[in-house]
Short mmCIF file of C-alpha atoms in Angstrom, two decimals:
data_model
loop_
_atom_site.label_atom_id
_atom_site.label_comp_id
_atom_site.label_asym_id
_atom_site.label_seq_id
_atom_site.Cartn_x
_atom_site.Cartn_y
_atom_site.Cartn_z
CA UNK A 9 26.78 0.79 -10.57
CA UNK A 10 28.07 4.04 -11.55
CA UNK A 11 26.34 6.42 -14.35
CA UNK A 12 28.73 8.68 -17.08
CA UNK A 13 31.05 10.58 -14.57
CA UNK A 14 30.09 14.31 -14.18
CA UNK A 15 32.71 15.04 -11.69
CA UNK A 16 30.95 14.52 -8.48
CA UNK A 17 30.03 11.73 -6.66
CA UNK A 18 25.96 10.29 -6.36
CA UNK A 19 26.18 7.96 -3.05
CA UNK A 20 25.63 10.79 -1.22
CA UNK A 21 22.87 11.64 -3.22
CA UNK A 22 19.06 11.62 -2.85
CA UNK A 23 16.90 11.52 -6.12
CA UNK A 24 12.88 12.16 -6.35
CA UNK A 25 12.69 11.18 -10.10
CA UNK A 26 9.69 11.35 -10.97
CA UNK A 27 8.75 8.65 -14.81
CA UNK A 28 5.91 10.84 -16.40
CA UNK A 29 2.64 8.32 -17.86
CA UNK A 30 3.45 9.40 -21.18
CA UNK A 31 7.03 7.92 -20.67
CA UNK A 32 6.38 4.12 -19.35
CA UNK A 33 2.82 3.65 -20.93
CA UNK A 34 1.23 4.12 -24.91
CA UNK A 35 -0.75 6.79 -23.80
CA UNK A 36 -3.03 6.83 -26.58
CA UNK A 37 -3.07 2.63 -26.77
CA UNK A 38 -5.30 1.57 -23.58
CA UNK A 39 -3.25 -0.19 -20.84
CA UNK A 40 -0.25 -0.75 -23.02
CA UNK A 41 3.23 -0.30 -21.34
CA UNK A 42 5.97 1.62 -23.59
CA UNK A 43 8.35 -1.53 -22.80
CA UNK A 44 11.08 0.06 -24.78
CA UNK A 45 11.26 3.15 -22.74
CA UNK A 46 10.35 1.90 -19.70
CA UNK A 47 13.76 -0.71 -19.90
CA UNK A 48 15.83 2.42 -21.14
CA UNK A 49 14.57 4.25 -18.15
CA UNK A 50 15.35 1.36 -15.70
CA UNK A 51 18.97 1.42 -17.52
CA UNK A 52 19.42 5.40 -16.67
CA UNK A 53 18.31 4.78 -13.08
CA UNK A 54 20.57 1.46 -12.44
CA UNK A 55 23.48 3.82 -12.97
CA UNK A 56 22.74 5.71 -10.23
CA UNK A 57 24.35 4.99 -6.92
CA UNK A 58 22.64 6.90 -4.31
CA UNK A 59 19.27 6.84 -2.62
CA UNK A 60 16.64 6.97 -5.22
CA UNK A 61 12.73 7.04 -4.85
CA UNK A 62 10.59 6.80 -8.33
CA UNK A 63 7.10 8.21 -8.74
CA UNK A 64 5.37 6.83 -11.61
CA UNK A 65 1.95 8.47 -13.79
CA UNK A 66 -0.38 6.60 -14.86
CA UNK A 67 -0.34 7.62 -18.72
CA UNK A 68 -2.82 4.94 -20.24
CA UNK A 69 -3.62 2.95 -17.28
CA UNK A 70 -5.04 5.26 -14.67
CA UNK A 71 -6.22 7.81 -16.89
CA UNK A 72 -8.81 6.26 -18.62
CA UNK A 73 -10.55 4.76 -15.36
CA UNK A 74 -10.43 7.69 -13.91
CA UNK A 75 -12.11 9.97 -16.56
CA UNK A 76 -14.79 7.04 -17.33
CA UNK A 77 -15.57 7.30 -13.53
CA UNK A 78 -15.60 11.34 -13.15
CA UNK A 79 -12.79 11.21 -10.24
CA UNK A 80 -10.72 13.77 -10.06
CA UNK A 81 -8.39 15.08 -7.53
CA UNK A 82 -11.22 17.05 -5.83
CA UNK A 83 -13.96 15.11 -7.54
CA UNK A 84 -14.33 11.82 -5.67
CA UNK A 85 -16.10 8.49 -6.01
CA UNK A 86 -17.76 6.39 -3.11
CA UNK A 87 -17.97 3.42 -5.68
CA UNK A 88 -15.45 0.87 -4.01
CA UNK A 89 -15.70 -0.66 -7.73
CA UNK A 90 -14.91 2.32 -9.27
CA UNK A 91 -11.90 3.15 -7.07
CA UNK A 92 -10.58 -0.40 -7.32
CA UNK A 93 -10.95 0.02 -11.46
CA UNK A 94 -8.66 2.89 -10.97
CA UNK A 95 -6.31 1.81 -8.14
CA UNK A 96 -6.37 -2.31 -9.74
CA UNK A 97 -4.81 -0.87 -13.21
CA UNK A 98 -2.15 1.65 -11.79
CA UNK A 99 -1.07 -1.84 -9.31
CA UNK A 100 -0.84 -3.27 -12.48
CA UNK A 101 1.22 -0.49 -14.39
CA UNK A 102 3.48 -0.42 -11.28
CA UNK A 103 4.17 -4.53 -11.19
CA UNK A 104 5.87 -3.99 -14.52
CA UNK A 105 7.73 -0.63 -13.73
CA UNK A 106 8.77 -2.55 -10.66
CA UNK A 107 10.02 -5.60 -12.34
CA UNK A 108 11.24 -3.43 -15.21
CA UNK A 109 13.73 -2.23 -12.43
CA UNK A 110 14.19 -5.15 -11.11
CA UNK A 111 15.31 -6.61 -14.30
CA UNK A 112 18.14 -3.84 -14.21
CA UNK A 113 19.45 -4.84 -10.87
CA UNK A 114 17.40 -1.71 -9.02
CA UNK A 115 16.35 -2.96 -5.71
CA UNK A 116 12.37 -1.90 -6.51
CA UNK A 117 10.02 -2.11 -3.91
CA UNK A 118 5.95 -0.94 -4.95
CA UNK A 119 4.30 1.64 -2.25
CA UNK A 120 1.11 1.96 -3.74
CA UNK A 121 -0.76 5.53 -1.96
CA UNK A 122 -3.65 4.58 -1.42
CA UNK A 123 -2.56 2.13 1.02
CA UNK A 124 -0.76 4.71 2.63
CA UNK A 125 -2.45 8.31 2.18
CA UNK A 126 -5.28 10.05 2.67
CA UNK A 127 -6.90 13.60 2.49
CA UNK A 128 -9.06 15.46 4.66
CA UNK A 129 -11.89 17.28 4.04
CA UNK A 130 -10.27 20.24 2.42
CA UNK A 131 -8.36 18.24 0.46
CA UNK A 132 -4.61 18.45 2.04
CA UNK A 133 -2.72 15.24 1.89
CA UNK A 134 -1.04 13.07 4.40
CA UNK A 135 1.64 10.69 3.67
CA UNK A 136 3.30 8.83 6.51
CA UNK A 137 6.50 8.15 4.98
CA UNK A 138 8.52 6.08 7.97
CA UNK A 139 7.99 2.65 5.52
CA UNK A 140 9.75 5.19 2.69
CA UNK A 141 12.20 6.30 4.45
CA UNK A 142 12.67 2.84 6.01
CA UNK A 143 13.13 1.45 2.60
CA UNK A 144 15.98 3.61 1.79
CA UNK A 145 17.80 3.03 4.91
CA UNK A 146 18.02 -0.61 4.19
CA UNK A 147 18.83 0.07 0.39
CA UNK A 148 15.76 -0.87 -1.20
CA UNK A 149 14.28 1.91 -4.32
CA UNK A 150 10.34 2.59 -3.33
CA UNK A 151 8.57 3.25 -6.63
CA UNK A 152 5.10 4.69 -5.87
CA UNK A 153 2.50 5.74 -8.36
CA UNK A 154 -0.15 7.82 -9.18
CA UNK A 155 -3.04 6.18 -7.09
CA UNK A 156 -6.54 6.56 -5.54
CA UNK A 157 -6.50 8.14 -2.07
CA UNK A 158 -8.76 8.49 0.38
CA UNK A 159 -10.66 11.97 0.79
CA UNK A 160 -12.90 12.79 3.81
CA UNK A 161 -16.33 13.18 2.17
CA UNK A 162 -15.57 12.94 -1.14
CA UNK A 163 -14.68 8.81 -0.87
CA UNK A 164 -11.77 8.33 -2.86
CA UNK A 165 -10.05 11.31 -5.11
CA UNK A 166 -6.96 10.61 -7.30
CA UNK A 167 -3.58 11.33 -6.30
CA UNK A 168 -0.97 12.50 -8.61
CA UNK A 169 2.28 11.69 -9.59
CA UNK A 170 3.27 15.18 -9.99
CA UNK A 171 1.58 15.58 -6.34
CA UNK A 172 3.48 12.64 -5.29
CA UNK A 173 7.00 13.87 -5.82
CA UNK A 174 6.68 17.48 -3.64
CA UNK A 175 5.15 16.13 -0.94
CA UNK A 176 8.14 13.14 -1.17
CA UNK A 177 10.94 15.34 -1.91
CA UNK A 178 11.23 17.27 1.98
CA UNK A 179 10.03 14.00 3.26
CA UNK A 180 13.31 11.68 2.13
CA UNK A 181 15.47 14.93 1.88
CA UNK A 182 15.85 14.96 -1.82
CA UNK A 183 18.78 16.77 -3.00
CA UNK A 184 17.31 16.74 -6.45
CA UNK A 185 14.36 16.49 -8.16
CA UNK A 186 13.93 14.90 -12.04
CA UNK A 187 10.36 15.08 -13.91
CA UNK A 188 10.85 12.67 -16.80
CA UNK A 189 8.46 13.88 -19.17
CA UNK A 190 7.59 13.75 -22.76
CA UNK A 191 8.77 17.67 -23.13
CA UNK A 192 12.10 18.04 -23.50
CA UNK A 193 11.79 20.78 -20.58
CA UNK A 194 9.54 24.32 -19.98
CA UNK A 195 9.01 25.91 -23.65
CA UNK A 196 9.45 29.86 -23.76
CA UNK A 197 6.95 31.04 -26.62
CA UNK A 198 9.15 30.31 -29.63
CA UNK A 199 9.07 26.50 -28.25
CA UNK A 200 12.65 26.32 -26.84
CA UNK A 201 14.02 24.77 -23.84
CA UNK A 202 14.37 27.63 -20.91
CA UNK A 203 17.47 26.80 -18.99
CA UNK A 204 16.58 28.09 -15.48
CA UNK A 205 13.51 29.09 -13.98
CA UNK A 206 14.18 31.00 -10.62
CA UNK A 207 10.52 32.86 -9.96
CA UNK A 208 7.35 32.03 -11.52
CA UNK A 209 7.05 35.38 -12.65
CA UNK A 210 9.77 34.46 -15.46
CA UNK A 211 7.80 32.07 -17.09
CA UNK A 212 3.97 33.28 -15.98
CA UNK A 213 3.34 35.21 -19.26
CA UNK A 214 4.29 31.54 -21.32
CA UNK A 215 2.57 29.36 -18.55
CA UNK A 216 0.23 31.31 -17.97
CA UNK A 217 -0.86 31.96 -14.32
CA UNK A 218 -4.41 30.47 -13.97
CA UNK A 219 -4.34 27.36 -12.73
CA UNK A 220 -2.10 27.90 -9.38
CA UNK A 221 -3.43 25.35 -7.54
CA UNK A 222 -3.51 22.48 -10.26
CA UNK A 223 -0.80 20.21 -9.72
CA UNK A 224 -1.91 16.92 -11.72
CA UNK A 225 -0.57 18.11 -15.21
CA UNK A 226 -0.66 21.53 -16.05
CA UNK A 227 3.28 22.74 -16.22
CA UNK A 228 2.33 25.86 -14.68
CA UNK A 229 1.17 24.02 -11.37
CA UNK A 230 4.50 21.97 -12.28
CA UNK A 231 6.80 24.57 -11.94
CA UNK A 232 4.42 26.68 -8.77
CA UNK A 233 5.35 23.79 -6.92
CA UNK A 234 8.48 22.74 -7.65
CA UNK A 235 9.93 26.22 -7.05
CA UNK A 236 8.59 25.58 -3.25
CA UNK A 237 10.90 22.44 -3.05
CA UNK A 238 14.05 24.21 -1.63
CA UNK A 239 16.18 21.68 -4.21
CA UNK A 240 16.89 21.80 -7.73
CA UNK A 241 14.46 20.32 -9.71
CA UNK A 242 14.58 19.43 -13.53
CA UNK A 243 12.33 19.15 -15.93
CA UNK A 244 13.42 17.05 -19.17
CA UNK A 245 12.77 14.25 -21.83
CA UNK A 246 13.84 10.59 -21.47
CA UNK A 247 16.80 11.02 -23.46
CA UNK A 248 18.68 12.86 -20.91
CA UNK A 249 17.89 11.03 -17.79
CA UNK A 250 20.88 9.46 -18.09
CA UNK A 251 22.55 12.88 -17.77
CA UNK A 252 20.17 14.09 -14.94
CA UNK A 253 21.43 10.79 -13.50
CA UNK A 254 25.15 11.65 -13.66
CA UNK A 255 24.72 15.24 -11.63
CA UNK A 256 24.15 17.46 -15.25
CA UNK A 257 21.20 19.54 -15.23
CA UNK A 258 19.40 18.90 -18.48
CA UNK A 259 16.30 20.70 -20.11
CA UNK A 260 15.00 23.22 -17.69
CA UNK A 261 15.89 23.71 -13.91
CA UNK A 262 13.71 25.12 -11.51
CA UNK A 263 14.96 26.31 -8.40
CA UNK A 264 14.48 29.80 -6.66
CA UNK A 265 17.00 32.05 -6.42
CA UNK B 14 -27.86 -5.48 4.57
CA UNK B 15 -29.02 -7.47 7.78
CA UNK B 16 -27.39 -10.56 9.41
CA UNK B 17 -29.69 -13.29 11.90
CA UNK B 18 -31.06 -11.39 14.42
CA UNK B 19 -29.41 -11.49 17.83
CA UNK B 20 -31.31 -9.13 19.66
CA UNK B 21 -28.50 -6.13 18.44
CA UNK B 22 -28.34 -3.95 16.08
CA UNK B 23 -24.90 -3.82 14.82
CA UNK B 24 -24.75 -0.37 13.05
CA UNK B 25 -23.12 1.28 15.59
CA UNK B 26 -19.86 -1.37 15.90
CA UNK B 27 -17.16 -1.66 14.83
CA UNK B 28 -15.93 -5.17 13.65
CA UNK B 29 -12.27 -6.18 12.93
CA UNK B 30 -12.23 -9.87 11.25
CA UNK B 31 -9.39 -12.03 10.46
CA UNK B 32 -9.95 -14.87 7.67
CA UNK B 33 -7.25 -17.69 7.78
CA UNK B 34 -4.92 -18.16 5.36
CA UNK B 35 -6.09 -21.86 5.79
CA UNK B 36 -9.75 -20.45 5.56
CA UNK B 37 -9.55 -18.67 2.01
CA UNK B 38 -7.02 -20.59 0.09
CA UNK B 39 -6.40 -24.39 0.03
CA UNK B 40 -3.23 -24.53 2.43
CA UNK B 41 -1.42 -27.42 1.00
CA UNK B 42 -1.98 -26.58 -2.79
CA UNK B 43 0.30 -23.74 -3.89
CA UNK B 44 -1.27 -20.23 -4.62
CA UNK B 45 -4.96 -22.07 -4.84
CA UNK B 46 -8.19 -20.14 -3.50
CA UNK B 47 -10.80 -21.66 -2.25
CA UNK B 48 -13.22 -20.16 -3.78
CA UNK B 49 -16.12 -21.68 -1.90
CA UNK B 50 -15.13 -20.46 1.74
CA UNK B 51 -13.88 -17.80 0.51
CA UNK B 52 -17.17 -16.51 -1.24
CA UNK B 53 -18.93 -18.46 1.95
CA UNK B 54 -16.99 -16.03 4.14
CA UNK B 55 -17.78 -12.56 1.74
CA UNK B 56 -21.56 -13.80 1.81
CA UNK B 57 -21.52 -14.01 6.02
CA UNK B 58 -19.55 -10.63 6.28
CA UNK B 59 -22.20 -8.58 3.45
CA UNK B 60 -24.57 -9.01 6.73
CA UNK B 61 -23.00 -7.46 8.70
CA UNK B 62 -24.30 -3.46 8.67
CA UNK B 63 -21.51 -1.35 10.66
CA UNK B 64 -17.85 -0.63 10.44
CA UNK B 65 -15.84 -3.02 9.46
CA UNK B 66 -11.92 -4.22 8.98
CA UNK B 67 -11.25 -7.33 7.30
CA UNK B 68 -7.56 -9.21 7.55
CA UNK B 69 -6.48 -12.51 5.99
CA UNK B 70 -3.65 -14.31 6.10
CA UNK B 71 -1.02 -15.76 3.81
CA UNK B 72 -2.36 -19.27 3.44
CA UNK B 73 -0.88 -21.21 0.02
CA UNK B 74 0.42 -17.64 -0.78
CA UNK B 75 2.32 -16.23 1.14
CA UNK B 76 3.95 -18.88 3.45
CA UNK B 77 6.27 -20.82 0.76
CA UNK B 78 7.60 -17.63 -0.57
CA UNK B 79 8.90 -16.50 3.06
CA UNK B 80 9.39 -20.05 4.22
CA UNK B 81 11.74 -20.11 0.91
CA UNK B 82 13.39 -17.16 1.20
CA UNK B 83 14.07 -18.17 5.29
CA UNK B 84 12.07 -14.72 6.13
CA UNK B 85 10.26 -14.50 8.96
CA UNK B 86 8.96 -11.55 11.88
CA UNK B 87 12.66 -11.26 12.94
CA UNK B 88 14.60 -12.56 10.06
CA UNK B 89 14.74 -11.04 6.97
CA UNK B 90 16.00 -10.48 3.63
CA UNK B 91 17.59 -7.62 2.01
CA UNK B 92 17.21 -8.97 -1.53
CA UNK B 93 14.49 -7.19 -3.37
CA UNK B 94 13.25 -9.65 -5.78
CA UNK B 95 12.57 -12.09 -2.70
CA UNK B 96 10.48 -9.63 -1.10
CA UNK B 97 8.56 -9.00 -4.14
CA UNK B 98 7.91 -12.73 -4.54
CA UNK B 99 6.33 -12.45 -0.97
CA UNK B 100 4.47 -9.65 -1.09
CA UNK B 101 3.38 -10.25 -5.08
CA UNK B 102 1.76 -13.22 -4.17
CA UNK B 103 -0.06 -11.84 -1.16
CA UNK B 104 -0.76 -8.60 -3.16
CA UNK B 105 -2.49 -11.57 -5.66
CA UNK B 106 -4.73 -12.79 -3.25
CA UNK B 107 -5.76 -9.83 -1.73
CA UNK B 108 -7.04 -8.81 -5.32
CA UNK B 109 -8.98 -12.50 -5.19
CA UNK B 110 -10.36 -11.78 -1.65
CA UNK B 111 -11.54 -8.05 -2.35
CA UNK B 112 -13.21 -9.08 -5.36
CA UNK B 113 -14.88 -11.93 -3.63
CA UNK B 114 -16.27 -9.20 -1.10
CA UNK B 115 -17.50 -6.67 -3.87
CA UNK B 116 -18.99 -9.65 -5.56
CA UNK B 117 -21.31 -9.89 -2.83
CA UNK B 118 -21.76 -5.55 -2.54
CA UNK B 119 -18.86 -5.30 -0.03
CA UNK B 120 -17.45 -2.08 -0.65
CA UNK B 121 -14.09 -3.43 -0.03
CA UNK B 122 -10.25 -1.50 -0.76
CA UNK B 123 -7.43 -3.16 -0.35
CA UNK B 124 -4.34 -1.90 1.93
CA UNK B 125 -1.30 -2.87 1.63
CA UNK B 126 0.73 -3.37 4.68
CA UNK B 127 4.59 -3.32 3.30
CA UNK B 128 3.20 0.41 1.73
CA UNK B 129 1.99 1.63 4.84
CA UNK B 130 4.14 -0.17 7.81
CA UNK B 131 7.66 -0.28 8.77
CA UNK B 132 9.63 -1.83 11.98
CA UNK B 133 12.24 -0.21 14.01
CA UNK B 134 15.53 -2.29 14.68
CA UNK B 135 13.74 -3.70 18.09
CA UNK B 136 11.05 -5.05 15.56
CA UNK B 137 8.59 -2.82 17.04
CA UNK B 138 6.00 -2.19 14.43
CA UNK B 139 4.55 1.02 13.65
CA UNK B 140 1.27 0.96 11.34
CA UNK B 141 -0.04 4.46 10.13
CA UNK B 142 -4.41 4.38 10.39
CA UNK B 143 -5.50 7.17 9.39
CA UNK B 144 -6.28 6.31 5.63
CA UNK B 145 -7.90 3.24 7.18
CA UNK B 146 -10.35 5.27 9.84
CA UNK B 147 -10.45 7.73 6.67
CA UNK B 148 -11.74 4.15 4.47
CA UNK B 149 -14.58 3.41 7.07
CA UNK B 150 -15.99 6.94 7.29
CA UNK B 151 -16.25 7.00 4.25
CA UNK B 152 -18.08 3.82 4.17
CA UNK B 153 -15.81 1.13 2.76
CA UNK B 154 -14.05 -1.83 4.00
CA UNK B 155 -10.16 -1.97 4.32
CA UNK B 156 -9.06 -5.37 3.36
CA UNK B 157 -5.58 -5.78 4.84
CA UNK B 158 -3.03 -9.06 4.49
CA UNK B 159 -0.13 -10.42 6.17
CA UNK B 160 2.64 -8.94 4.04
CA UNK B 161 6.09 -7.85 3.86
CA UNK B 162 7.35 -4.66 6.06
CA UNK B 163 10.49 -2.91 6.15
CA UNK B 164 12.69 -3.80 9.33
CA UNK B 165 15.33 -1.21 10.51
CA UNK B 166 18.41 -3.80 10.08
CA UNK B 167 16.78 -6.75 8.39
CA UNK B 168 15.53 -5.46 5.00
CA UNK B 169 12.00 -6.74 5.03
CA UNK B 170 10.80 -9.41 7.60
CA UNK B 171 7.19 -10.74 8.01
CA UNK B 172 4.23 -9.11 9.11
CA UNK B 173 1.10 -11.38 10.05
CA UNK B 174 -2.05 -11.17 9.70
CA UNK B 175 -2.27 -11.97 13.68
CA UNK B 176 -0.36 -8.94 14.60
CA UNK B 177 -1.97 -6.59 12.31
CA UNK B 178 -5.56 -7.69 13.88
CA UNK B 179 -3.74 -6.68 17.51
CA UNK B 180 -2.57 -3.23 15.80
CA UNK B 181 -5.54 -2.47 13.99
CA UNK B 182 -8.30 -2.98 16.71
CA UNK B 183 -6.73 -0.35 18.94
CA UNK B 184 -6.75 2.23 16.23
CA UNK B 185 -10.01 1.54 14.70
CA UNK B 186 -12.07 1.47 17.94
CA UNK B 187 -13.40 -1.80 17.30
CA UNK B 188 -16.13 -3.15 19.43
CA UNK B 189 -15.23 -6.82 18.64
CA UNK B 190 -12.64 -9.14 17.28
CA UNK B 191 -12.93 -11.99 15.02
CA UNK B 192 -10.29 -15.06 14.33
CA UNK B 193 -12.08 -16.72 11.97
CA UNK B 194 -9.71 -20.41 11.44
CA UNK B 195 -10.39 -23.70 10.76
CA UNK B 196 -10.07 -25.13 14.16
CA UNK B 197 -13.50 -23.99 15.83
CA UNK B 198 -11.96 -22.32 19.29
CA UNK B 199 -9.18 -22.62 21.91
CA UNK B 200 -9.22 -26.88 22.09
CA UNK B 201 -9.12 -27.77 25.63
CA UNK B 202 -6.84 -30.61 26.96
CA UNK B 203 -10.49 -33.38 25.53
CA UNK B 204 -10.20 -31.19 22.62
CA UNK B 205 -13.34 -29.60 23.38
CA UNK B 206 -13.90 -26.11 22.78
CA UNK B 207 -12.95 -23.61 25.90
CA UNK B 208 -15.93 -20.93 26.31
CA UNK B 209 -14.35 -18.90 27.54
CA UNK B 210 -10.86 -17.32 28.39
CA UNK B 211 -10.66 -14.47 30.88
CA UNK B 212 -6.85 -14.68 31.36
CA UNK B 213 -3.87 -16.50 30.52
CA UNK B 214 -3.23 -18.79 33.34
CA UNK B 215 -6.65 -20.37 32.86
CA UNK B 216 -5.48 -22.45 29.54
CA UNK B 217 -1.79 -21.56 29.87
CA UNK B 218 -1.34 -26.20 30.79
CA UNK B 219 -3.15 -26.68 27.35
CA UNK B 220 -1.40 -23.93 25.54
CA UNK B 221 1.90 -23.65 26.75
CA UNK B 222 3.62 -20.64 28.01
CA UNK B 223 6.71 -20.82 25.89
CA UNK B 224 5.39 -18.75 22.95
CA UNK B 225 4.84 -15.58 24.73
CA UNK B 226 6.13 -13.97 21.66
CA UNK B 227 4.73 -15.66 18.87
CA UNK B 228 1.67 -13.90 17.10
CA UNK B 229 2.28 -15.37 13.41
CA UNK B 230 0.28 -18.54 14.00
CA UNK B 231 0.54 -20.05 17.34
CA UNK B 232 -2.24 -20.09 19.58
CA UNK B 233 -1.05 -19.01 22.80
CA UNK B 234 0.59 -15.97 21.36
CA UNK B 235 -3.09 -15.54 19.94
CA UNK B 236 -4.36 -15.90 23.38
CA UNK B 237 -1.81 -13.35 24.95
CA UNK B 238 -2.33 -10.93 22.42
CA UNK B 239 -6.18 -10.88 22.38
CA UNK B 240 -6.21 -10.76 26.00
CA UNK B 241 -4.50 -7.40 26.01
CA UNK B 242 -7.18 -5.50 23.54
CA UNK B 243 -9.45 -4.44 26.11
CA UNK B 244 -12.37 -5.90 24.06
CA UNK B 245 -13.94 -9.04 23.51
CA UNK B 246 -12.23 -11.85 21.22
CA UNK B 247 -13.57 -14.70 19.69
CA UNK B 248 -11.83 -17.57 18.04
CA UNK B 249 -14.09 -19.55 15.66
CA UNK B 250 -13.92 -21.78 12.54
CA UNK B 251 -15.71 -20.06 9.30
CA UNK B 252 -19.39 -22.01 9.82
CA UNK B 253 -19.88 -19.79 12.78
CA UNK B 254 -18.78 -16.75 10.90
CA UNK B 255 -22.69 -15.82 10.70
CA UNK B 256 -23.02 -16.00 14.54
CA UNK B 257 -20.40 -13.82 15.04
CA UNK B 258 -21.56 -11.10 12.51
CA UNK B 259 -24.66 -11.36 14.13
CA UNK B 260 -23.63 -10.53 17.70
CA UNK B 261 -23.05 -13.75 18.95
CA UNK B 262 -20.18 -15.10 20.84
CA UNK B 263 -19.21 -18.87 18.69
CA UNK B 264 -16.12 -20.81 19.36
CA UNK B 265 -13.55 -18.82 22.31
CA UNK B 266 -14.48 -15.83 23.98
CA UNK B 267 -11.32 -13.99 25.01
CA UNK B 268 -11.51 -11.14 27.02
CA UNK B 269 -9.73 -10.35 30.12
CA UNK B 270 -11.68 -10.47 33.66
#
């Protein structure tokens, strides 16, 4: 398999890509996958010859449980029904993303989180990730998901996607990041694409610089925490994950400088 | 929720309880439950008012997938859409059997084993616990499977349901162990039921000692292994699945001298 050339080499290569809810799911049609997309998004990612994890959102399949059952990502439910509403239709979301990969030759593996993870009291996540890293040793591409996870006295919280990906990224030794989003990157105030983001005081005027610690959607909690990675990370719409794929750094990159 | 009294209140232990594959599903039909043990089984365990792990095994489910695929606990398979088959189908029942526990106010959460585990290239198997101690203090019960795993060197081999009882007990501080099968103990050489086991010598003419390694289904590598946990054991078939909730010792008692 080998993407559009771009002068450099990917099997030496680690990716973190990161395919947004809005991407792989209808988000406004309940529980309805974006098959289109989702099968041009396995394409982009079968081109890719390197070591590749995928984090997936959970656009219309998670989000719906999880507002109908007030769980948050510090807002938790002890309802094992209510966490298995959430956690049953994100298993589901990921069984097609899976097989969607499958389909394009990807070697797709599911790690759902919250059979993995877990957060104690004050919130801060663990994720063992030998089985992840094992996975990519012997070739296979794990695609976890936004998930519930496990949260000592608060039952079980939601774990994001977004969340996902910088806690993976150090973990597997990512040498880049991709967020696949529905954005074609960061917008500067007149609603074009910044190229490079190398402090969040660039951008914390357009952001804006309230919600720091928010890391389950807001772009400014996006780009807080991906500028903490150490690696390159871009932000960009489907369209160009083929070139994000190929070692081209579409929409916006965030890395310090 | 109270079981039969046995003269012990059972609030303060902590219970780890396998379910046969060939207890919850019909072992010679393909991928069939059986939905009358199995909801015979959730209905005995809802007594039951402390901590508690449930495992099952692969039954109809799991077994022809890996017995097709020629994957086992040391041989494996590097092809991706074979270890999906394995691991869908257990992922399928798992979703039957925590349903059947909520069904009867089990606050049951599945875990899945190939998204937490992983074995090194000796096969040794490591199993992360802490989102499962983080499950039971918060009050619900992890429902794990034989599954899949990643295997330094083999892709993904087997993991049974057998060895993750032996891992799990350990690291959950269980007070008790329950092999819940469809034979109702350790058969002696009259095929009567051995009380009693306090080390391996003791049934090793009945047994066999040839399977010291063997903890995916026969019973002297049962034997061995529950001899090492350090707390009782017992082997029984699901009618006595009451008793044992209730603090009673049915079918084998295996615990070393």
């Amino acid at each position: 398999m080998t993407g559009p050339s771009a002068g450099r080499s990917s099997e030496n290569e680690t990716l973190v890509v990161k395919l947004g809810g809005s991407v792989v799911t209808e988000k406004t049609e309940r529980e309805t996958v974006d098959v289109d997309a989702l099968a041009d998004a396995a394409r982009a990612l079968a081109a890719f010859d390197g070591s590749l994890v995928v984090v997936h959102g959970g656009g219309s399949f998670g989000h719906h449980h999880a507002a109908e059952h007030g769980v948050s990502t510090d807002e938790g439910t002890g309802n094992a029904g209510d966490a298995l509403a959430i956690h049953g239709a994100m298993v589901e979301l990921n069984r097609v993303v899976v097989d969607a990969l499958q389909d394009e030759d990807v070697p797709a593996l599911p790690v759902h989180p919250l059979s993995a993870a877990s957060r104690d009291s004050d919130g801060d996540l663990s994720l063992p990730t030998a089985q992840i890293t094992g996975m990519l040793d012997e070739g296979f591409v794990p695609v976890l998901h936004g998930d519930g996870v496990v949260h000592a006295g608060e039952g079980v919280t939601v774990l994001s996607g977004d969340e996902l990906v910088v806690e993976l990224a150090p973990a597997v030794g990512a040498t880049r990041v991709g967020v696949c989003s529905t954005v074609p990157g960061v917008l500067d105030g007149e609603d074009a694409v910044v190229d490079r983001i190398g402090s969040f005081d660039e951008v914390a005027d357009v952001l804006g610089a309230s919600d720091a610690t928010d890391v389950t959607g807001g772009m400014a909690g996006k780009v807080r925490a991906l500028l903490e990675l150490g690696v390159p990370a871009q932000i960009f719409a489907p369209d160009a994950l083929d070139a994000f794929v190929a070692g081209e750094s579409p929409g916006t990159t965030i890395e310090t400088r």
